[in-house]
Amino acid sequence: MASGSPFFDDIRSKPEVIDPPQSEDMMDVGENVNDPAPNALKPNLTVSSGVRELLECPVCLNAMYPPIHQCSNGHTLCSGCKPRVHNRCPTCRHELGNIRCLALEKVAASLELPCKYQSFGCMGIYPYYSKLKHESQCVYRPYNCPYAGSECTVIGDIPSLVAHLKDDHKVDMHNGSTFNHRYVKSNPQEVENATWMLTVFSCFGQYFCLHFEAFQLGMAPVYIAFLRFMGDDNEAKNYSYSLEVGGNGRKMIWQGVPRSVRDSHRKVRDSFDGLIIQRNMALFFSGGDRKELKLRVTGRIWKEQ
């Protein structure tokens, strides 16, 4: 007989993080979410691996937050998983009922833990019930790879991602704040959400990603070019950029603020935050018999004063 349960395996594959509710049972802890200064751990609050295991939900394996439920035999479960196991304890199969494990909730309230992004430079120590909120906004949390041509799962800081883009994705790297690129496509009828090009620019001591791709907007195929900043949004707002495309005596100009790579490529693209060119206009710019796409996109990046 198999020892595992397909039902619980399916739940484990879909972890769910539950924000702790604000209640009088919980500690009211004030904190600066992005304060990198560590808080000294009290000697009696050193967290052992055994205590951490007690606070781990046996179904989703995430840390548990109030209300923490338990069965009549004392087995615990997070509030997010309780309805998913049909009110049956996943350990002993007894009915769960509505018993809260107040003792474990109070133990959790006394703990202070390091940020999970400690290896990326965050030295902060945070109360158990504040740690999750901090980590969702921690300035040291890693970035996702900005390459949009594949579902790349690599994460890291900016220098490591720049090296990754260059070495693993073979992305073109350029120094300077101006650019002049030509995009050629022999069969412009083929769109199918194809990402064509990503170019990385180094200027002002920062890195920027220039995206150019074709995608379907409703029934009409269009092309879009936009810039993303390799850093956080508060820094991205210090820069602006312009893009220009044209031909046959006409031109289109776009000016905007680069989006942070914290925003996914798809989110930026689907918000149409960039230079959008309808296919008929793109073929007009290309000249000739309109059977080959030849677009020249120029632009520059500058720092706002």
mmCIF file of N, CA and C in Angstrom, residues 212 243-247 250-254 275-277 282 285 294-298:
data_model
loop_
_atom_site.group_PDB
_atom_site.id
_atom_site.type_symbol
_atom_site.label_atom_id
_atom_site.label_comp_id
_atom_site.label_asym_id
_atom_site.label_seq_id
_atom_site.Cartn_x
_atom_site.Cartn_y
_atom_site.Cartn_z
ATOM 1 N N PHE A 212 11.816 44.327 -27.310
ATOM 2 C CA PHE A 212 11.071 44.549 -28.553
ATOM 3 C C PHE A 212 10.426 43.223 -28.939
ATOM 4 N N LEU A 243 11.761 56.698 -27.290
ATOM 5 C CA LEU A 243 11.909 55.773 -28.408
ATOM 6 C C LEU A 243 11.322 56.416 -29.645
ATOM 7 N N GLU A 244 11.948 56.175 -30.778
ATOM 8 C CA GLU A 244 11.472 56.756 -32.033
ATOM 9 C C GLU A 244 11.579 55.717 -33.138
ATOM 10 N N VAL A 245 10.536 55.612 -33.954
ATOM 11 C CA VAL A 245 10.536 54.715 -35.109
ATOM 12 C C VAL A 245 9.864 55.439 -36.262
ATOM 13 N N GLY A 246 10.330 55.206 -37.466
ATOM 14 C CA GLY A 246 9.728 55.906 -38.600
ATOM 15 C C GLY A 246 10.250 55.427 -39.931
ATOM 16 N N GLY A 247 9.741 56.071 -40.977
ATOM 17 C CA GLY A 247 10.134 55.759 -42.343
ATOM 18 C C GLY A 247 9.166 56.414 -43.300
ATOM 19 N N ARG A 250 7.512 59.665 -42.182
ATOM 20 C CA ARG A 250 6.696 59.703 -40.975
ATOM 21 C C ARG A 250 7.479 59.120 -39.815
ATOM 22 N N LYS A 251 7.083 59.464 -38.601
ATOM 23 C CA LYS A 251 7.725 58.868 -37.433
ATOM 24 C C LYS A 251 6.793 58.902 -36.232
ATOM 25 N N MET A 252 7.046 57.989 -35.297
ATOM 26 C CA MET A 252 6.321 57.918 -34.031
ATOM 27 C C MET A 252 7.342 58.051 -32.912
ATOM 28 N N ILE A 253 6.969 58.784 -31.851
ATOM 29 C CA ILE A 253 7.868 59.016 -30.726
ATOM 30 C C ILE A 253 7.155 58.649 -29.436
ATOM 31 N N TRP A 254 7.853 57.959 -28.569
ATOM 32 C CA TRP A 254 7.334 57.595 -27.246
ATOM 33 C C TRP A 254 8.302 58.101 -26.189
ATOM 34 N N LEU A 275 6.199 51.939 -26.626
ATOM 35 C CA LEU A 275 5.929 52.360 -28.004
ATOM 36 C C LEU A 275 5.218 51.214 -28.722
ATOM 37 N N ILE A 276 3.959 51.420 -29.080
ATOM 38 C CA ILE A 276 3.159 50.400 -29.750
ATOM 39 C C ILE A 276 2.986 50.775 -31.213
ATOM 40 N N ILE A 277 3.268 49.815 -32.097
ATOM 41 C CA ILE A 277 3.210 50.051 -33.541
ATOM 42 C C ILE A 277 2.286 49.015 -34.165
ATOM 43 N N ALA A 282 3.841 49.503 -39.174
ATOM 44 C CA ALA A 282 5.206 48.987 -39.162
ATOM 45 C C ALA A 282 5.660 48.605 -40.566
ATOM 46 N N PHE A 285 6.378 51.758 -42.495
ATOM 47 C CA PHE A 285 7.701 52.265 -42.148
ATOM 48 C C PHE A 285 8.798 51.449 -42.832
ATOM 49 N N LYS A 294 11.191 45.763 -41.578
ATOM 50 C CA LYS A 294 12.505 46.385 -41.366
ATOM 51 C C LYS A 294 12.275 47.658 -40.560
ATOM 52 N N LEU A 295 12.370 47.529 -39.251
ATOM 53 C CA LEU A 295 12.126 48.671 -38.374
ATOM 54 C C LEU A 295 13.428 49.127 -37.740
ATOM 55 N N ARG A 296 13.647 50.434 -37.755
ATOM 56 C CA ARG A 296 14.780 51.007 -37.053
ATOM 57 C C ARG A 296 14.259 51.792 -35.853
ATOM 58 N N VAL A 297 14.627 51.336 -34.660
ATOM 59 C CA VAL A 297 14.191 51.978 -33.428
ATOM 60 C C VAL A 297 15.387 52.672 -32.788
ATOM 61 N N THR A 298 15.248 53.976 -32.592
ATOM 62 C CA THR A 298 16.298 54.747 -31.932
ATOM 63 C C THR A 298 15.779 55.274 -30.615
#
